[in-house]
Coordinates of C-alpha atoms and ligand atoms in Angstrom, one line a residue:
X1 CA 13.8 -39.2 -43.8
X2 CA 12.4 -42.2 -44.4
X3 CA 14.3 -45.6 -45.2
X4 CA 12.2 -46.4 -48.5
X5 CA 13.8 -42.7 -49.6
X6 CA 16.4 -43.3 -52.2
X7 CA 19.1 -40.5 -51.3
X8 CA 20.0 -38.6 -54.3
X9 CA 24.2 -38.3 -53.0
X10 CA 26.6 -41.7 -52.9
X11 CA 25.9 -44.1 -49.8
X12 CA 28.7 -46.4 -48.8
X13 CA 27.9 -49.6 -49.5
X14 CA 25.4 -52.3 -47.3
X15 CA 28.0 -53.6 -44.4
X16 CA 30.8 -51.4 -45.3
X17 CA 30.9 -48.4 -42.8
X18 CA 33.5 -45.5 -42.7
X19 CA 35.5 -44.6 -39.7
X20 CA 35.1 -41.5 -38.8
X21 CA 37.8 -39.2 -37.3
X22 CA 35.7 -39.5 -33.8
X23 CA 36.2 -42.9 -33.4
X24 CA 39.8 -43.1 -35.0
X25 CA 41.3 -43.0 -31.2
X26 CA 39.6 -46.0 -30.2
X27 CA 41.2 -48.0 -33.4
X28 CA 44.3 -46.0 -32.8
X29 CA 44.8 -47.1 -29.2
X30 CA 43.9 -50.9 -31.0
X31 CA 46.4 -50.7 -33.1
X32 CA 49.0 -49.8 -31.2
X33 CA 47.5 -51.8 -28.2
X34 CA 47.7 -54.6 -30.7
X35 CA 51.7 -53.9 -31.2
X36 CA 52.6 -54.3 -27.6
X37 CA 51.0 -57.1 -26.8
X38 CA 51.9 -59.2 -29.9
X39 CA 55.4 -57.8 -29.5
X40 CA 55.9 -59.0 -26.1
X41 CA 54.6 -62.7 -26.7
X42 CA 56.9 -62.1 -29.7
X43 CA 54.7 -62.4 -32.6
X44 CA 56.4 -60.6 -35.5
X45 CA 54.0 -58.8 -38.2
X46 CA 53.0 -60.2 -41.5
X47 CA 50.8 -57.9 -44.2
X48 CA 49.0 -60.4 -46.8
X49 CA 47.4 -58.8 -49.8
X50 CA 43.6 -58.2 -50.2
X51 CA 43.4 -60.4 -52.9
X52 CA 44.3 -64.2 -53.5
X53 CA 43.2 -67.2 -55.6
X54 CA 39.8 -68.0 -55.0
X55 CA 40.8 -71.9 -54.9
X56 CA 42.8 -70.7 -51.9
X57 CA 40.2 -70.0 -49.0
X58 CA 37.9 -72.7 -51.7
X59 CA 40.7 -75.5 -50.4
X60 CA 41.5 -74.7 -47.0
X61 CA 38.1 -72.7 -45.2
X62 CA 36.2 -75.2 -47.1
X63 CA 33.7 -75.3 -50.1
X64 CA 31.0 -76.2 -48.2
X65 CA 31.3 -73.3 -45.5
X66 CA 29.1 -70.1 -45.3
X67 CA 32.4 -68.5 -45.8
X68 CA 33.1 -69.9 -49.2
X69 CA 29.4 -71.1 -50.0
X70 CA 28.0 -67.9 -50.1
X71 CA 30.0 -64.9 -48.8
X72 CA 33.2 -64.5 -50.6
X73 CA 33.3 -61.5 -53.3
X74 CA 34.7 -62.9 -56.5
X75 CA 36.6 -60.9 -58.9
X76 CA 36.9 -62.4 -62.6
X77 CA 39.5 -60.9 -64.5
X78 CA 39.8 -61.0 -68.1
X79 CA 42.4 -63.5 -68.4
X80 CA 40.0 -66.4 -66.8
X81 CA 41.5 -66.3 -63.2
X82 CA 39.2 -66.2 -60.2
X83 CA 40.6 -64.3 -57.5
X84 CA 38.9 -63.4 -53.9
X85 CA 38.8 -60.5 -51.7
X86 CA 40.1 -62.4 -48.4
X87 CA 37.5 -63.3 -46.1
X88 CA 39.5 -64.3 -43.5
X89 CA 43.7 -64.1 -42.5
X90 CA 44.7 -68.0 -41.8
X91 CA 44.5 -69.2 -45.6
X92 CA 46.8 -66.5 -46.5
X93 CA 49.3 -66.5 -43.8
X94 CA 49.4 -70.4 -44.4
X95 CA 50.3 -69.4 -48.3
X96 CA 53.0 -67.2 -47.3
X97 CA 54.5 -69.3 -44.9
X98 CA 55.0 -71.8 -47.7
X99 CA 55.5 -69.9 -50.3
X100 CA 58.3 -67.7 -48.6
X101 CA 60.3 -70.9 -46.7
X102 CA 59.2 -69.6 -43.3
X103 CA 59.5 -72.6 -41.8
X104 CA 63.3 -72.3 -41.8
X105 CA 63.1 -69.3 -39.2
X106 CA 63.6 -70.6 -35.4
X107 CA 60.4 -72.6 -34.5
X108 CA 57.2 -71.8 -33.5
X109 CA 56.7 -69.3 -36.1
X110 CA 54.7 -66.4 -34.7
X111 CA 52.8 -64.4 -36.7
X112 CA 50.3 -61.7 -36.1
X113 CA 48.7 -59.4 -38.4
X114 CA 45.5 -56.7 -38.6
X115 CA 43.2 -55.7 -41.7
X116 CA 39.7 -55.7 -43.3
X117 CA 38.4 -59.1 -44.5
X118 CA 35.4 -59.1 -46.8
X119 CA 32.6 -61.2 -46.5
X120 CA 29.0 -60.8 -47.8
X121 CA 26.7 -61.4 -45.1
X122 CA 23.4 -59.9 -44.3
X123 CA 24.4 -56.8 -42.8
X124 CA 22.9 -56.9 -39.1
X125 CA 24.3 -55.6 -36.0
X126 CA 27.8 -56.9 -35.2
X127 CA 28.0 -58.3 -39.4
X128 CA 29.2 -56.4 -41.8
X129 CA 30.5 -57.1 -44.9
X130 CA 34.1 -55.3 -44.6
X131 CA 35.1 -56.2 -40.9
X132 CA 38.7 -55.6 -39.4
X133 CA 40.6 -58.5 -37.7
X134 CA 43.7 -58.6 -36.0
X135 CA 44.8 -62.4 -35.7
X136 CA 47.8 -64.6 -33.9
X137 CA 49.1 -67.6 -35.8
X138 CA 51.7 -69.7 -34.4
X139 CA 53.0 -72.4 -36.7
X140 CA 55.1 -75.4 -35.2
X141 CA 57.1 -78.7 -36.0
X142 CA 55.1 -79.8 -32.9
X143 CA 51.2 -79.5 -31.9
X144 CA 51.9 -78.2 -28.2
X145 CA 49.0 -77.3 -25.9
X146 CA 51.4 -74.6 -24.6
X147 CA 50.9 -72.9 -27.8
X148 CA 47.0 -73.0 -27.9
X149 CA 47.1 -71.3 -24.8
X150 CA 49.5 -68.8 -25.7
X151 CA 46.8 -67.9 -28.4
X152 CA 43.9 -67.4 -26.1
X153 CA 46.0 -65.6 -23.8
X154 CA 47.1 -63.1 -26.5
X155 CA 43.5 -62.6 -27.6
X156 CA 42.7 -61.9 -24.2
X157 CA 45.5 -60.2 -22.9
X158 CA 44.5 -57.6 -25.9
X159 CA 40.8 -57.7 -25.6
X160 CA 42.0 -56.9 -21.7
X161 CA 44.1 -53.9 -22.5
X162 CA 40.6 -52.0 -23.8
X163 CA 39.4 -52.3 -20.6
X164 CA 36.9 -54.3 -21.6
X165 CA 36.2 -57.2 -18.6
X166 CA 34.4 -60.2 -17.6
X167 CA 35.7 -62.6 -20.8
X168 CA 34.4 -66.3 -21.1
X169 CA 36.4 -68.4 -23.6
X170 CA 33.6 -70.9 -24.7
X171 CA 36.0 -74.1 -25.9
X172 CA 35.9 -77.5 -27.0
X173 CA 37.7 -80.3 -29.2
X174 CA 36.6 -81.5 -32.2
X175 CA 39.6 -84.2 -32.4
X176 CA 41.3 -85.1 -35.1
X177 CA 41.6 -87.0 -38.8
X178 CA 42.3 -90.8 -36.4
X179 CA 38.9 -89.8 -34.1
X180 CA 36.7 -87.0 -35.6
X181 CA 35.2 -89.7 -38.6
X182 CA 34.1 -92.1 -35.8
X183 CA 32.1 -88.8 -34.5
X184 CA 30.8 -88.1 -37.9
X185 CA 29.5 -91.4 -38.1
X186 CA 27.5 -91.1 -34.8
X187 CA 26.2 -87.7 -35.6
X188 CA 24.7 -89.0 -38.8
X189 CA 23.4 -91.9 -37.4
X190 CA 21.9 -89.5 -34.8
X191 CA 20.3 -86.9 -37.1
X192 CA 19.0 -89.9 -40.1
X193 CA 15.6 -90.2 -38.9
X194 CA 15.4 -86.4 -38.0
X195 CA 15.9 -85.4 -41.7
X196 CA 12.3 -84.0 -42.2
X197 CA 12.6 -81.5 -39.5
X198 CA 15.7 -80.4 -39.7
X199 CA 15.9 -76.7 -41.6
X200 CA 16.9 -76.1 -44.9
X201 CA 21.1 -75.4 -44.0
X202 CA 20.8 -78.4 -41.5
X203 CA 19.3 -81.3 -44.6
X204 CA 22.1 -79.9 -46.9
X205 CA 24.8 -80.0 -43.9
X206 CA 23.8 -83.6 -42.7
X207 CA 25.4 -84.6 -45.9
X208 CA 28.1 -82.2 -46.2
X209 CA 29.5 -80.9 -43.2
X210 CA 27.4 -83.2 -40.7
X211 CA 29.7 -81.2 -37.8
X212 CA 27.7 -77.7 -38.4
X213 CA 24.2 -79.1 -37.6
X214 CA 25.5 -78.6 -33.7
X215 CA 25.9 -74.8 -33.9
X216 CA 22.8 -73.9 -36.3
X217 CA 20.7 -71.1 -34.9
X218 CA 17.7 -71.9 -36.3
X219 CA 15.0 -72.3 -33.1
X220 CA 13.6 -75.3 -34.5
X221 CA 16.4 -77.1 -34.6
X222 CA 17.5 -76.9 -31.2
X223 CA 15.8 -79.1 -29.7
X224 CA 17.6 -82.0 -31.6
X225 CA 21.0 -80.9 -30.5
X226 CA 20.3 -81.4 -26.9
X227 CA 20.3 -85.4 -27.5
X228 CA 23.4 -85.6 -30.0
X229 CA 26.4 -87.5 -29.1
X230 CA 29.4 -85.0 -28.0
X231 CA 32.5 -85.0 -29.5
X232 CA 34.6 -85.2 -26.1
X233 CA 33.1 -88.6 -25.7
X234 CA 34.7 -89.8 -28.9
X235 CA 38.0 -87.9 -28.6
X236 CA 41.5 -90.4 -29.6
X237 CA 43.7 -90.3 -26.4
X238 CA 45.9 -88.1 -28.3
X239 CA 43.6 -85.3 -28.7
X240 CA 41.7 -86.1 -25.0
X241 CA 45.4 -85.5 -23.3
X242 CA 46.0 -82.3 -25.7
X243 CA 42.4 -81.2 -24.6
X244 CA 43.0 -81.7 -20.7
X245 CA 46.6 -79.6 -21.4
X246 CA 45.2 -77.0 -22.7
X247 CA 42.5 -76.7 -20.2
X248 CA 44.7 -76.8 -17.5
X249 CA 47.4 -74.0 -19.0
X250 CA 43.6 -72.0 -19.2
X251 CA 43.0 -72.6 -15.8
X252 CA 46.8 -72.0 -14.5
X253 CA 46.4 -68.3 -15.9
X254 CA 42.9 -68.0 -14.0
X255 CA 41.0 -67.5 -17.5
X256 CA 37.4 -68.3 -17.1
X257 CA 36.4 -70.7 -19.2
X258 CA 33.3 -73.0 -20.6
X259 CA 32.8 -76.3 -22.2
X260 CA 30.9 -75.7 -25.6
X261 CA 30.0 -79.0 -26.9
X262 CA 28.3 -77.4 -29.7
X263 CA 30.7 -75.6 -30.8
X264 CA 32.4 -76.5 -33.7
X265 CA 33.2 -73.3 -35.5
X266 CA 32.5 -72.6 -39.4
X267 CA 35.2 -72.8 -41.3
X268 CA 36.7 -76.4 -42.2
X269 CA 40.7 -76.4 -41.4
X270 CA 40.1 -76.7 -37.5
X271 CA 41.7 -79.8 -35.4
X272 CA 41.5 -80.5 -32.1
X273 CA 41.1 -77.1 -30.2
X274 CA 38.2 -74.7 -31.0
X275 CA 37.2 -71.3 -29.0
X276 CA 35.6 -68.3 -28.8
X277 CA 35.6 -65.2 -26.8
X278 CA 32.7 -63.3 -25.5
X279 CA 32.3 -60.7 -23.3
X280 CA 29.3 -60.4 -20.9
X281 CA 26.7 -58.8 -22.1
X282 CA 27.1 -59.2 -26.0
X283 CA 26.4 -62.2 -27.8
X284 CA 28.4 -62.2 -30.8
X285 CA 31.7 -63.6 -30.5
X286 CA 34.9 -60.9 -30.0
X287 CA 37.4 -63.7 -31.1
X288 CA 37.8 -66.9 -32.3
X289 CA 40.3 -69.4 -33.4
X290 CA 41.6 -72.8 -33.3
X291 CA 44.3 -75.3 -34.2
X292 CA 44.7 -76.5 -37.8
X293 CA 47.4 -79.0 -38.1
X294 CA 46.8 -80.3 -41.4
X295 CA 46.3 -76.9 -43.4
X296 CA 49.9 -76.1 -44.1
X297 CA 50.6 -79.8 -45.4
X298 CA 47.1 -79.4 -47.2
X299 CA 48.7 -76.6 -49.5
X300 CA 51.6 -78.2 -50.2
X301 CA 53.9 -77.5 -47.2
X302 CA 55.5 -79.8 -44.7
X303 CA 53.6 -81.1 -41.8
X304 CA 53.0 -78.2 -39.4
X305 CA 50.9 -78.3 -36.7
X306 CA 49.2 -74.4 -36.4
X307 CA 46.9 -73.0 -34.1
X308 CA 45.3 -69.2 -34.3
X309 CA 43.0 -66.9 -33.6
X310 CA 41.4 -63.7 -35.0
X311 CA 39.5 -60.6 -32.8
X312 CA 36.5 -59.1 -34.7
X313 CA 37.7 -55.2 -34.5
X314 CA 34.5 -53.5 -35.4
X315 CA 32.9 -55.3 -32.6
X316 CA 35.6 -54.5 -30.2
X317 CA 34.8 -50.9 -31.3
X318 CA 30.8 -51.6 -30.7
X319 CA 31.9 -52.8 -27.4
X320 CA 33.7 -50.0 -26.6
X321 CA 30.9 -48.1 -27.4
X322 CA 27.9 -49.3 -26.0
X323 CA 30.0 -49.4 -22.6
X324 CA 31.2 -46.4 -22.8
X325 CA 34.3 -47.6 -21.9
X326 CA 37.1 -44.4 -21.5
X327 CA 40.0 -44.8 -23.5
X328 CA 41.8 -41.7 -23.8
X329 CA 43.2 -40.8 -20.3
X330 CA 44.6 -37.5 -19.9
X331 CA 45.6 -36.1 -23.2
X332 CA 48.7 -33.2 -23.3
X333 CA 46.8 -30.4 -24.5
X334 CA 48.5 -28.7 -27.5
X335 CA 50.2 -24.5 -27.5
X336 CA 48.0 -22.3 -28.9
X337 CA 49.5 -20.7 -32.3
X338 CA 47.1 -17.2 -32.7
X339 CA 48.3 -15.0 -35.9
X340 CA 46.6 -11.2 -37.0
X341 CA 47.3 -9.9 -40.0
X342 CA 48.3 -10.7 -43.2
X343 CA 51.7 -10.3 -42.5
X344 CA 51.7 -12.6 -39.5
X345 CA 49.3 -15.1 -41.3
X346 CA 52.3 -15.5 -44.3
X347 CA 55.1 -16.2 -42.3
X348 CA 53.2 -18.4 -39.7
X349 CA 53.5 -21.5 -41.9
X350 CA 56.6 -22.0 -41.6
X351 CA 57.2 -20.4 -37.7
X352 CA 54.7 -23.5 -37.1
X353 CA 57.1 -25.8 -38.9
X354 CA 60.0 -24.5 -36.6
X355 CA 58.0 -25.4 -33.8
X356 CA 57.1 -29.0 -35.3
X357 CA 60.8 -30.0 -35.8
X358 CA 61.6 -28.4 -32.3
X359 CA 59.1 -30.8 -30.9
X360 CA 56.9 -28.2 -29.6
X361 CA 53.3 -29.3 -30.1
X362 CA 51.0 -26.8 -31.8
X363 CA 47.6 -26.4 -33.2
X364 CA 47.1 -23.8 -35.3
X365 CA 43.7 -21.7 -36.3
X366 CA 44.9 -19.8 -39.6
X367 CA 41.7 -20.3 -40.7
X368 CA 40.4 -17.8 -38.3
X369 CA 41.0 -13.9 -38.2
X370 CA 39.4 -12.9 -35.5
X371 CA 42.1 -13.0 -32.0
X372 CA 38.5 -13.5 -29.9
X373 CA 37.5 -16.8 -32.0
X374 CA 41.1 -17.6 -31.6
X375 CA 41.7 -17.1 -27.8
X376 CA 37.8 -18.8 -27.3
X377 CA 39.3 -21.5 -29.3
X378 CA 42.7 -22.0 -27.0
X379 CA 40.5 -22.0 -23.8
X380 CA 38.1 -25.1 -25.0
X381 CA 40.9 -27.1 -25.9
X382 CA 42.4 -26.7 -23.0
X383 CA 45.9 -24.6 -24.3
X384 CA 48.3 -23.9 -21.2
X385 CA 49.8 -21.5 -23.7
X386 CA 48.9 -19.4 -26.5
X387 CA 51.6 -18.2 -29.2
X388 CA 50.7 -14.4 -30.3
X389 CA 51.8 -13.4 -33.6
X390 CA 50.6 -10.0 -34.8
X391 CA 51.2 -7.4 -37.5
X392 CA 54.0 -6.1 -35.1
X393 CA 55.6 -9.1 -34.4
X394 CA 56.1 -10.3 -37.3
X395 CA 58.3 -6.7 -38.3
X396 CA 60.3 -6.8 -35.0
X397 CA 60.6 -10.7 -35.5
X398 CA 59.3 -11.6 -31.9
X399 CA 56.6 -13.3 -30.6
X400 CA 54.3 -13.2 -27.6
X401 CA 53.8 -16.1 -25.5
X402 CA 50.9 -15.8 -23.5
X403 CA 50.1 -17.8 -20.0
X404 CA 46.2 -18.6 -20.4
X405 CA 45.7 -19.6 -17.1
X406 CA 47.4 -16.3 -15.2
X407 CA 46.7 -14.3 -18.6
X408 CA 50.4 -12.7 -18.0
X409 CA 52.8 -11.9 -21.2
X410 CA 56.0 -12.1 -22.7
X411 CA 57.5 -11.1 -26.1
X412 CA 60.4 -13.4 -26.7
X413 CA 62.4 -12.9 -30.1
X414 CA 61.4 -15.3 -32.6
X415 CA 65.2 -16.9 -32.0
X416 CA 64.6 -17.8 -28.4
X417 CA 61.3 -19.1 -29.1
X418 CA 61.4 -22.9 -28.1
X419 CA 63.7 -21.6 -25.3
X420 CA 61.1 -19.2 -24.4
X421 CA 58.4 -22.0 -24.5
X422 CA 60.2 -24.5 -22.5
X423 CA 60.6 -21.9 -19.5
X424 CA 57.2 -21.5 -19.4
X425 CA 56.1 -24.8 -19.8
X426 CA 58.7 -25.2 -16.6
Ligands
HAM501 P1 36.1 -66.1 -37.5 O1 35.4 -66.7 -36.3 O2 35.4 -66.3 -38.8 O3 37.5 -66.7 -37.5 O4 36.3 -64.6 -37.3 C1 37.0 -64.1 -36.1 C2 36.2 -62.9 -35.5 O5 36.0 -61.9 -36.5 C3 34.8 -63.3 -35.0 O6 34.9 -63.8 -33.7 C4 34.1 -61.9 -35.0 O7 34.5 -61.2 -33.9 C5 34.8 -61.3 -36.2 N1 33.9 -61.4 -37.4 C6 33.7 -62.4 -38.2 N2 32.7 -62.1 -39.2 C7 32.4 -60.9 -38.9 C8 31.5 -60.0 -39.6 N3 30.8 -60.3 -40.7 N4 31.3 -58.7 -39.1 C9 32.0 -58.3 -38.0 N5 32.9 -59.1 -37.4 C10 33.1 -60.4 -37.8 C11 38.4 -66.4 -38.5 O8 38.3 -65.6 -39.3 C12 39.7 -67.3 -38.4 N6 40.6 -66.9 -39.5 C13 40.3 -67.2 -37.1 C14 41.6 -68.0 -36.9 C15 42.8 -67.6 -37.0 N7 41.6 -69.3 -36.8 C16 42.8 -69.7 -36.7 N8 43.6 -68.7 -36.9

């Protein structure tokens, strides 16, 4: 069918994609991937809701982001309040930290959490509009580099656990409130007299947000950026010590690394440390984070130095995919329940319970009538045992239990059953 064909049944919407109960493993082993891992650098879970103030992610990811600018879905409600479907985690874990006196629990604070985020982009490959994140955020009294590398290392230690390899953490500092203006300055100085050919994005931003004319995509543009001062050269001792810590904790856990000068990351609460992870072979970013030490006092909280990160899910997923990576290893194969007649096919609901609290994994087909389609079905999924349950059976109140590989029988009375099965499972 062609695309221009308007499809007379409901569509999900542009960027907003179903999961399917094929690929629900792969998010599965995620999840639980995602639980380990976070568990063992001790990061304890936090759920925000969907929905928050607008003026939230407006004060702390910035008005003059993409994020905020032109992505976030607003909801008006009747009563005059403007709230937003969350486009990212770190505003809202910020809010909650605050807001539920989490700074009185033993310090750092580490917090990890997992959901969709909403954000209207141009759908395209690798950008959709509801995307799944997990994140880490640890939240201090002090800005430790131990604590930015504990963040990369969870991201990657994750990322790792999918199998998926070869990882390059492109980094960089973009200093903080006592040295970053002093960069400003020189990168507006530098772009002035290239206002007429900068692009659209990059004559608003040299006003606004001079920092995001370094990672603009546009082609023309990128010839400028290979001249522009770099932030490292302009870091405060403060930030170029915390720079050089972190870099060596990196290279003390043999993670590879690059220096991204350009990188500067698009959302406004960052200090000091900024990163992202690739993996080879894809060129959107997996991951990405950074340290924010002034977003907590920003909303009202006490000075807490943060840094955190957030993996991209869905492309996780894509990676998966496209490398046909193997997830599953070997998976138990479940006993074969096979019921014939009417009789059978009543009481079988709740024999099958039996078996479910018994801890005796079954799959059923009382769907099916015919014991052929049945015993075909046992043999593709791989049953070592198939449960007969027939007209006569279900009289006498026995039950066969079948050996598919040897093909060799036993009736068992329906009282001995989970005895019966474990023998044979022996
Ligand atoms: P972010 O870089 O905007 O950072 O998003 C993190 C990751 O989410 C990206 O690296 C990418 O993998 C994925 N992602 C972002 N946008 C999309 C999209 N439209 N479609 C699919 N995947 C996407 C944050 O969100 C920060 N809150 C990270 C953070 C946590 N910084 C400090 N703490």
């Amino acid at each position: 069918m062609s695309k221009s064909v308007k499809k007379n049944y409901p569509q999900s919407l542009k960027g907003m994609h179903d999961i399917l109960p094929s690929d629900q493993y792969i998010w599965e082993k995620i999840r639980n991937n995602l639980k380990d891992i976070a568990g063992f650098y001790n990061f304890l879970r936090i759920d925000t809701p969907l929905l928050e103030e607008a003026a939230l992610f407006e004060r702390t990811t910035g008005q003059d982001t993409d994020i905020v600018e032109k992505q976030m879905y607003i909801i008006k409600t009747s009563k005059g309040d403007r709230l937003a479907l969350r486009p990212e985690g770190t505003p809202s874990v910020a809010r909650a930290y605050i807001q539920h006196g989490l700074s009185h629990l033993a310090q750092p604070v580490k917090l990890y959490y997992e959901g969709s985020m909403f954000r209207r982009e141009q759908p395209q490959a690798g950008r959709l509009r509801q995307l799944h994140q997990a994140g880490f955020e640890i939240i201090s009294n002090a800005d430790d580099p131990v604590y930015d590398a504990q963040t990369i290392l969870a991201c990657c230690r994750l990322i790792e656990s999918l199998k998926i390899k070869n990882l390059n953490i492109h980094i960089n500092s973009i200093g903080c409130k006592v040295c970053r203006p002093n960069y400003r300055r020189k990168l507006i100085d530098y772009y002035k007299p290239l206002a007429k050919s900068l692009c659209k994005d990059c004559s608003r931003r040299s006003v606004n947000n001079p920092l995001r004319l370094l990672d603009c995509k546009t082609p023309a543009c990128q010839p400028f950026k290979e001249g522009a001062p770099i932030m490292l050269d302009s870091l405060c001792a403060n930030c170029g010590k915390h720079f050089k810590a972190v870099l060596e904790y990196i290279e003390s856990l043999g993670l590879s690394y690059t220096l991204d000068h350009y990188l500067v990351r698009g959302l406004d609460y960052y200090t000091k440390t900024v990163f992202e992870i690739f993996t080879e072979g894809i060129d959107l970013a997996i991951g990405g984070g950074g340290r924010y030490d002034y977003l907590i006092a920003m909303l009202g909280g006490r000075h807490s130095p943060a840094v955190g990160a957030a993996l991209g899910l869905d492309r996780l997923v894509d990676v998966i995919k496209t490398k046909e990576i193997n997830l599953l290893g070997k998976i138990k194969p479940k006993i074969a329940f096979i019921h014939m007649g009417d009789l059978a096919k009543r009481k079988s609901l709740s024999l099958i319970e039996e078996l479910r609290v018994s801890g005796i994994d079954a799959v059923d087909f009382l769907g099916k009538d015919s014991l052929n389609a049945q015993l075909s079905l046992a043999n593709k999924l791989g049953s070592p045992l198939a449960l007969i349950f027939g007209q006569k059976e279900a009289l006498e109140e026995d039950i066969i239990i079948r050996d598919m590989k040897t093909g060799s029988q036993e009736t068992v009375p329906l009282k001995r059953i989970v005895k019966g099965i474990r023998r044979k499972m022996k």
